[in-house]
Short mmCIF file of C-alpha atoms in Angstrom, two decimals:
data_model
loop_
_atom_site.label_atom_id
_atom_site.label_comp_id
_atom_site.label_asym_id
_atom_site.label_seq_id
_atom_site.Cartn_x
_atom_site.Cartn_y
_atom_site.Cartn_z
CA UNK A 1 -24.84 41.56 227.16
CA UNK A 2 -28.40 42.50 226.27
CA UNK A 3 -31.61 43.92 227.62
CA UNK A 4 -34.80 42.58 225.98
CA UNK A 5 -38.12 44.42 225.84
CA UNK A 6 -41.31 42.96 224.42
CA UNK A 7 -44.17 45.41 223.90
CA UNK A 8 -47.78 44.43 223.08
CA UNK A 9 -46.57 41.32 221.27
CA UNK A 10 -49.22 39.20 219.53
CA UNK A 11 -49.22 36.30 217.11
CA UNK A 12 -52.30 35.16 215.21
CA UNK A 13 -52.41 32.09 212.98
CA UNK A 14 -55.47 31.07 210.96
CA UNK A 15 -58.68 31.42 212.94
CA UNK A 16 -59.79 33.81 215.69
CA UNK A 17 -57.61 32.43 218.50
CA UNK A 18 -54.36 34.21 219.32
CA UNK A 19 -51.28 32.07 219.93
CA UNK A 20 -49.76 35.03 221.78
CA UNK A 21 -52.03 37.77 223.09
CA UNK A 22 -50.63 41.23 223.86
CA UNK A 23 -47.60 40.15 225.89
CA UNK A 24 -45.47 42.80 227.61
CA UNK A 25 -42.22 41.71 229.18
CA UNK A 26 -38.89 43.25 230.14
CA UNK A 27 -35.81 41.07 230.62
CA UNK A 28 -32.81 42.71 232.24
CA UNK A 29 -29.22 42.32 231.15
CA UNK A 30 -27.76 39.03 232.50
CA UNK A 31 -31.12 37.89 233.83
CA UNK A 32 -32.34 34.30 233.54
CA UNK A 33 -36.07 34.31 232.74
CA UNK A 34 -38.06 31.08 232.41
CA UNK A 35 -41.25 30.96 230.36
CA UNK A 36 -43.43 28.13 231.63
CA UNK A 37 -46.88 26.83 230.81
CA UNK A 38 -48.76 23.92 229.26
CA UNK A 39 -48.30 22.85 225.64
CA UNK A 40 -49.83 25.37 223.24
CA UNK A 41 -49.71 28.32 225.65
CA UNK A 42 -47.52 30.43 223.33
CA UNK A 43 -44.19 30.31 225.14
CA UNK A 44 -42.17 28.80 222.25
CA UNK A 45 -43.86 31.20 219.81
CA UNK A 46 -42.60 34.15 221.87
CA UNK A 47 -39.10 32.68 221.83
CA UNK A 48 -39.21 32.23 218.05
CA UNK A 49 -40.42 35.82 217.55
CA UNK A 50 -37.51 37.09 219.66
CA UNK A 51 -35.14 34.96 217.56
CA UNK A 52 -36.62 36.18 214.29
CA UNK A 53 -37.83 32.71 213.28
CA UNK A 54 -41.51 33.65 213.50
CA UNK A 55 -43.21 36.65 211.93
CA UNK A 56 -44.75 39.11 214.40
CA UNK A 57 -48.45 39.87 213.89
CA UNK A 58 -48.36 43.00 216.06
CA UNK A 59 -46.18 44.54 218.76
CA UNK A 60 -42.45 45.13 219.09
CA UNK A 61 -39.30 43.26 220.11
CA UNK A 62 -36.36 45.39 221.28
CA UNK A 63 -32.81 44.22 221.94
CA UNK A 64 -31.07 46.97 223.89
CA UNK A 65 -32.11 50.19 222.11
CA UNK A 66 -32.81 48.58 218.75
CA UNK A 67 -36.20 47.38 217.53
CA UNK A 68 -35.54 44.13 215.68
CA UNK A 69 -38.96 43.32 214.17
CA UNK A 70 -37.57 43.57 210.65
CA UNK A 71 -34.01 42.44 211.42
CA UNK A 72 -33.18 38.98 209.95
CA UNK A 73 -32.53 36.20 212.49
CA UNK A 74 -28.86 35.93 211.46
CA UNK A 75 -28.25 39.60 212.31
CA UNK A 76 -29.78 39.62 215.81
CA UNK A 77 -26.73 38.10 217.54
CA UNK A 78 -28.92 35.56 219.33
CA UNK A 79 -28.19 31.85 219.79
CA UNK A 80 -30.99 29.31 220.12
CA UNK A 81 -30.79 25.80 221.56
CA UNK A 82 -33.58 23.53 220.33
CA UNK A 83 -35.42 20.60 221.88
CA UNK A 84 -34.20 18.14 219.23
CA UNK A 85 -30.56 19.40 219.30
CA UNK A 86 -30.66 20.08 215.48
CA UNK A 87 -27.16 18.62 214.89
CA UNK A 88 -25.92 17.70 211.44
CA UNK A 89 -25.55 13.89 211.55
CA UNK A 90 -22.80 13.71 208.88
CA UNK A 91 -20.57 16.27 210.64
CA UNK A 92 -18.25 15.68 213.59
CA UNK A 93 -18.81 17.45 216.89
CA UNK A 94 -16.09 19.94 215.96
CA UNK A 95 -17.69 20.62 212.57
CA UNK A 96 -21.14 21.04 214.11
CA UNK A 97 -19.82 23.59 216.60
CA UNK A 98 -17.75 25.41 213.99
CA UNK A 99 -20.38 25.50 211.23
CA UNK A 100 -22.01 28.82 212.18
CA UNK A 101 -18.64 30.53 212.52
CA UNK A 102 -17.54 29.26 209.08
CA UNK A 103 -20.69 30.69 207.50
CA UNK A 104 -19.85 34.05 209.03
CA UNK A 105 -16.33 33.97 207.62
CA UNK A 106 -14.32 33.74 210.84
CA UNK A 107 -10.60 32.93 210.42
CA UNK A 108 -9.70 29.27 210.93
CA UNK A 109 -7.50 29.97 213.96
CA UNK A 110 -10.32 31.89 215.68
CA UNK A 111 -12.77 29.06 214.96
CA UNK A 112 -10.43 26.44 216.45
CA UNK A 113 -9.84 28.63 219.52
CA UNK A 114 -13.55 29.23 220.15
CA UNK A 115 -14.56 25.60 219.62
CA UNK A 116 -11.88 24.32 221.99
CA UNK A 117 -12.79 26.93 224.61
CA UNK A 118 -16.47 25.92 224.48
CA UNK A 119 -15.61 22.21 224.49
CA UNK A 120 -13.46 22.76 227.60
CA UNK A 121 -16.31 24.56 229.39
CA UNK A 122 -18.76 21.75 228.58
CA UNK A 123 -16.38 18.83 229.08
CA UNK A 124 -16.72 17.49 225.52
CA UNK A 125 -13.15 17.85 224.20
CA UNK A 126 -12.73 14.04 223.95
CA UNK A 127 -15.74 13.91 221.62
CA UNK A 128 -14.73 16.53 219.04
CA UNK A 129 -14.02 13.94 216.33
CA UNK A 130 -17.14 11.87 216.96
CA UNK A 131 -20.42 12.14 215.09
CA UNK A 132 -23.77 12.79 216.85
CA UNK A 133 -24.93 9.16 216.52
CA UNK A 134 -21.95 8.11 218.68
CA UNK A 135 -23.06 10.35 221.56
CA UNK A 136 -25.59 9.98 224.37
CA UNK A 137 -28.52 12.35 224.70
CA UNK A 138 -26.73 14.42 227.34
CA UNK A 139 -23.58 14.66 225.22
CA UNK A 140 -25.59 15.78 222.18
CA UNK A 141 -27.22 18.46 224.32
CA UNK A 142 -23.77 19.68 225.35
CA UNK A 143 -22.77 19.89 221.69
CA UNK A 144 -25.88 21.95 220.95
CA UNK A 145 -24.94 24.25 223.84
CA UNK A 146 -21.37 24.44 222.54
CA UNK A 147 -22.56 25.46 219.09
CA UNK A 148 -24.41 28.35 220.75
CA UNK A 149 -21.51 29.34 223.03
CA UNK A 150 -18.91 29.66 220.25
CA UNK A 151 -20.90 32.50 218.68
CA UNK A 152 -20.65 34.56 221.91
CA UNK A 153 -24.20 35.89 221.42
CA UNK A 154 -25.94 38.70 223.27
CA UNK A 155 -28.79 36.38 224.28
CA UNK A 156 -29.22 32.63 224.71
CA UNK A 157 -32.66 31.21 223.89
CA UNK A 158 -33.54 27.70 225.07
CA UNK A 159 -36.62 25.91 223.71
CA UNK A 160 -37.35 22.97 226.05
CA UNK A 161 -33.76 21.69 225.70
CA UNK A 162 -34.03 18.94 228.31
CA UNK A 163 -37.37 17.36 227.44
CA UNK A 164 -35.78 14.48 225.49
CA UNK A 165 -33.51 13.44 228.38
CA UNK A 166 -34.24 10.95 231.14
CA UNK A 167 -34.97 12.19 234.67
CA UNK A 168 -31.42 11.76 236.02
CA UNK A 169 -29.84 13.44 232.99
CA UNK A 170 -32.32 16.33 233.20
CA UNK A 171 -31.21 17.08 236.76
CA UNK A 172 -27.54 16.93 235.72
CA UNK A 173 -28.04 19.16 232.68
CA UNK A 174 -30.07 21.63 234.74
CA UNK A 175 -27.01 22.05 236.95
CA UNK A 176 -24.72 22.36 233.90
CA UNK A 177 -26.85 25.11 232.35
CA UNK A 178 -26.96 26.96 235.67
CA UNK A 179 -23.14 26.80 235.95
CA UNK A 180 -22.86 27.92 232.34
CA UNK A 181 -25.07 30.90 233.00
CA UNK A 182 -22.93 31.98 235.98
CA UNK A 183 -19.77 31.60 233.91
CA UNK A 184 -20.95 33.40 230.77
CA UNK A 185 -22.81 36.22 232.57
CA UNK A 186 -25.22 36.90 229.73
CA UNK A 187 -28.98 36.99 229.20
CA UNK A 188 -30.89 33.68 229.17
CA UNK A 189 -34.50 33.08 228.12
CA UNK A 190 -35.57 29.53 228.84
CA UNK A 191 -38.82 27.90 227.69
CA UNK A 192 -40.12 24.79 229.47
CA UNK A 193 -43.35 23.02 230.37
CA UNK A 194 -41.63 21.61 233.47
CA UNK A 195 -42.33 23.88 236.44
CA UNK A 196 -39.48 22.25 238.43
CA UNK A 197 -36.97 23.45 235.81
CA UNK A 198 -38.47 26.93 235.91
CA UNK A 199 -38.45 27.11 239.73
CA UNK A 200 -34.86 25.90 240.13
CA UNK A 201 -33.27 27.90 237.30
CA UNK A 202 -35.06 31.19 236.74
CA UNK A 203 -34.42 34.54 238.41
CA UNK A 204 -37.98 35.24 237.33
CA UNK A 205 -40.73 33.00 235.99
CA UNK A 206 -43.32 33.98 233.41
CA UNK A 207 -46.36 31.70 233.73
CA UNK A 208 -48.45 31.56 230.55
CA UNK A 209 -51.80 30.07 229.56
CA UNK A 210 -53.68 30.38 226.27
CA UNK A 211 -51.28 33.00 224.94
CA UNK A 212 -51.65 35.30 227.96
CA UNK A 213 -49.13 36.03 230.74
CA UNK A 214 -50.78 34.97 234.00
CA UNK A 215 -48.01 36.12 236.35
CA UNK A 216 -44.39 37.25 236.19
CA UNK A 217 -42.36 37.17 239.41
CA UNK A 218 -39.49 35.47 241.21
CA UNK A 219 -39.98 31.73 241.90
CA UNK A 220 -40.97 31.98 245.57
CA UNK A 221 -43.48 34.76 244.92
CA UNK A 222 -45.05 32.60 242.20
CA UNK A 223 -45.23 29.67 244.64
CA UNK A 224 -46.33 31.52 247.79
CA UNK A 225 -48.46 34.27 246.23
CA UNK A 226 -50.02 32.96 243.00
CA UNK A 227 -52.02 35.58 241.10
CA UNK A 228 -54.84 33.21 240.22
CA UNK A 229 -56.12 29.65 240.36
CA UNK A 230 -54.26 28.58 237.21
CA UNK A 231 -50.85 29.70 238.52
CA UNK A 232 -51.48 28.04 241.89
CA UNK A 233 -52.43 24.74 240.24
CA UNK A 234 -49.67 24.74 237.61
CA UNK A 235 -46.71 25.52 239.90
CA UNK A 236 -45.90 22.99 242.60
CA UNK A 237 -45.40 19.24 242.85
CA UNK A 238 -47.68 17.64 243.77
CA UNK A 239 -50.22 20.18 242.48
CA UNK A 240 -52.02 22.35 245.02
CA UNK A 241 -55.17 20.84 246.50
CA UNK A 242 -58.26 22.75 245.31
CA UNK A 243 -61.61 22.49 247.05
CA UNK A 244 -64.91 24.17 246.31
CA UNK A 245 -67.02 25.51 249.18
CA UNK A 246 -68.75 28.49 250.77
CA UNK A 247 -67.69 31.21 253.17
CA UNK A 248 -69.98 31.13 256.22
CA UNK A 249 -70.11 33.37 259.28
CA UNK A 250 -70.76 31.88 262.73
CA UNK A 251 -70.85 34.50 265.44
CA UNK A 252 -67.70 36.54 264.96
CA UNK A 253 -65.85 33.78 263.14
CA UNK A 254 -65.70 33.03 259.42
CA UNK A 255 -65.33 29.50 258.10
CA UNK A 256 -64.74 27.78 254.81
CA UNK A 257 -67.48 25.17 254.50
CA UNK A 258 -66.43 22.39 252.11
CA UNK A 259 -69.65 20.43 252.53
CA UNK A 260 -68.17 17.65 254.63
CA UNK A 261 -66.01 19.78 256.92
CA UNK A 262 -65.46 23.35 258.05
CA UNK A 263 -62.17 25.10 258.74
CA UNK A 264 -61.79 28.52 260.35
CA UNK A 265 -60.47 31.39 258.24
CA UNK A 266 -57.68 33.14 260.15
CA UNK A 267 -58.46 36.58 261.58
CA UNK A 268 -55.95 38.32 259.29
CA UNK A 269 -57.84 37.07 256.23
CA UNK A 270 -61.33 38.06 257.46
CA UNK A 271 -61.34 41.59 255.91
CA UNK A 272 -60.83 40.16 252.41
CA UNK A 273 -63.11 37.15 252.91
CA UNK A 274 -66.03 38.86 254.67
CA UNK A 275 -67.50 40.21 251.39
CA UNK A 276 -67.81 36.58 250.24
CA UNK A 277 -70.04 35.58 253.15
CA UNK A 278 -72.51 33.01 251.82
CA UNK A 279 -70.78 32.83 248.43
CA UNK A 280 -68.93 30.03 246.66
CA UNK A 281 -65.12 30.25 246.63
CA UNK A 282 -62.28 27.85 245.90
CA UNK A 283 -59.68 27.11 248.57
CA UNK A 284 -56.18 25.95 247.71
CA UNK A 285 -53.80 24.31 250.16
CA UNK A 286 -50.47 22.71 249.35
CA UNK A 287 -49.66 19.14 250.35
CA UNK A 288 -46.89 20.20 252.76
CA UNK A 289 -49.36 22.41 254.70
CA UNK A 290 -51.54 19.45 255.72
CA UNK A 291 -50.36 17.49 258.77
CA UNK A 292 -51.30 14.23 260.44
CA UNK A 293 -52.85 15.31 263.76
CA UNK A 294 -50.74 12.71 265.61
CA UNK A 295 -47.60 14.64 264.67
CA UNK A 296 -48.94 18.21 264.61
CA UNK A 297 -47.58 20.70 267.15
CA UNK A 298 -50.80 22.70 267.29
CA UNK A 299 -54.23 21.31 266.51
CA UNK A 300 -57.61 22.92 267.09
CA UNK A 301 -61.09 21.64 266.21
CA UNK A 302 -61.34 24.77 264.05
CA UNK A 303 -58.68 23.54 261.61
CA UNK A 304 -58.91 19.76 262.00
CA UNK A 305 -60.42 17.71 259.18
CA UNK A 306 -61.41 14.04 259.11
CA UNK A 307 -60.76 12.10 255.89
CA UNK A 308 -60.19 8.56 254.67
CA UNK A 309 -56.60 7.67 253.75
CA UNK A 310 -56.95 5.73 250.50
CA UNK A 311 -53.30 5.34 249.48
CA UNK A 312 -49.97 5.66 251.31
CA UNK A 313 -47.08 6.33 248.93
CA UNK A 314 -43.61 6.20 250.60
CA UNK A 315 -40.90 8.13 248.72
CA UNK A 316 -37.95 7.63 251.04
CA UNK A 317 -37.53 10.99 252.76
CA UNK A 318 -41.27 11.73 252.72
CA UNK A 319 -44.66 10.08 252.32
CA UNK A 320 -47.63 11.13 250.18
CA UNK A 321 -51.07 10.44 251.62
CA UNK A 322 -53.96 10.32 249.13
CA UNK A 323 -57.09 11.32 251.04
CA UNK A 324 -60.82 11.63 250.49
CA UNK A 325 -63.06 13.94 252.50
CA UNK A 326 -66.20 12.43 251.01
CA UNK A 327 -66.46 15.36 248.61
CA UNK A 328 -62.90 16.11 247.49
CA UNK A 329 -59.73 14.12 246.92
CA UNK A 330 -56.54 15.75 248.20
CA UNK A 331 -52.90 14.96 248.99
CA UNK A 332 -50.81 15.49 252.11
CA UNK A 333 -47.02 15.34 252.13
CA UNK A 334 -45.84 14.13 255.53
CA UNK A 335 -42.66 12.84 257.17
CA UNK A 336 -41.12 9.46 256.35
CA UNK A 337 -42.12 8.10 259.78
CA UNK A 338 -45.86 8.68 259.16
CA UNK A 339 -47.57 5.52 257.83
CA UNK A 340 -51.30 5.60 258.65
CA UNK A 341 -53.57 2.64 257.93
CA UNK A 342 -55.14 2.50 254.49
CA UNK A 343 -58.93 2.84 254.16
CA UNK A 344 -59.25 4.18 257.69
CA UNK A 345 -60.39 7.60 258.89
CA UNK A 346 -57.67 9.91 260.14
CA UNK A 347 -57.56 13.45 261.52
CA UNK A 348 -55.62 16.06 259.60
CA UNK A 349 -54.62 19.58 260.52
CA UNK A 350 -54.79 22.36 257.90
CA UNK A 351 -52.33 25.24 258.26
CA UNK A 352 -54.89 27.96 257.53
CA UNK A 353 -52.21 30.67 257.44
CA UNK A 354 -50.94 29.11 254.20
CA UNK A 355 -54.19 28.64 252.26
CA UNK A 356 -55.22 30.59 249.16
CA UNK A 357 -58.77 31.57 248.25
CA UNK A 358 -59.93 32.15 244.68
CA UNK A 359 -62.92 33.97 243.26
CA UNK A 360 -65.05 31.41 241.38
CA UNK A 361 -66.01 33.92 238.69
CA UNK A 362 -62.69 35.60 237.88
CA UNK A 363 -60.40 32.76 239.13
CA UNK A 364 -58.21 35.50 240.67
CA UNK A 365 -56.71 35.17 244.13
CA UNK A 366 -58.81 36.97 246.70
CA UNK A 367 -56.44 39.61 248.08
#
């Protein structure tokens, strides 16, 4: 079991840009933390610095009460699972899983015991005498996991381990890793660019962009209370709808004026939005918070918007509507029974209690 602490961690390659910029992060014992962000945001670099595979420019990495900046990777008692599996093609599954233990001088009986235990957990005992080329992508990923498990490390590090698998296999392996985590009861740090993986697996999510941590919180806080415009747009499928407009006051009411429509800002949000009267802001609303007026329980002219439905995309249990207000394109996610006519105007109801507003200068959520 291990507690990880990262203090003021930075990594600079050639040039002025920082791959990782002053990251501070604490990962509790037995916690599953997912690092998520677009390609090049620094998440894999952080993982490699924790593992000892990347030199630290500045800052500290602590495992329990030991600073490991200068500790070789082999002495950190950490196991890493890579995106490309990194299996030796000329070795059998058994030999691949046993290789690290042999290098460390474990007795043969102990090696056999550990390999068979891990193979049993992962359901790959029938494949122990096969070579990697004889396995499917999912089976190879299980072997890579098994090679990590046999070492019984303090920390498991995963660097986008499912990105080479097809969609169905990714869902299956996500479940397998989650079960594995519950069984092993140890610390997991998981890097992915797939926000669905992060949302479904992590106790906490660390959202990164351009080497900087944008927000660190549990999945639902990240989804419901994004710290800024980037977090709101990165987390969620389909992405949050973002619209530019102005805050305007009419009598005692405040509205968001998009240019083609106005929607009333709820009374509870007025104290934080009043200072923006007359100013440009961005409004974000998720697809599931936009309803077809025909099926809405409550609809008021103050939160009803007219738009053209350009595409209807049925997905079985739900339907995506691709809409155009005349100034912005946006998406609504509605029930399977809702099939409006294409290229016709329709009335939509915005749930204004669920919207987010962002400062156009700082990009931060207006709180």
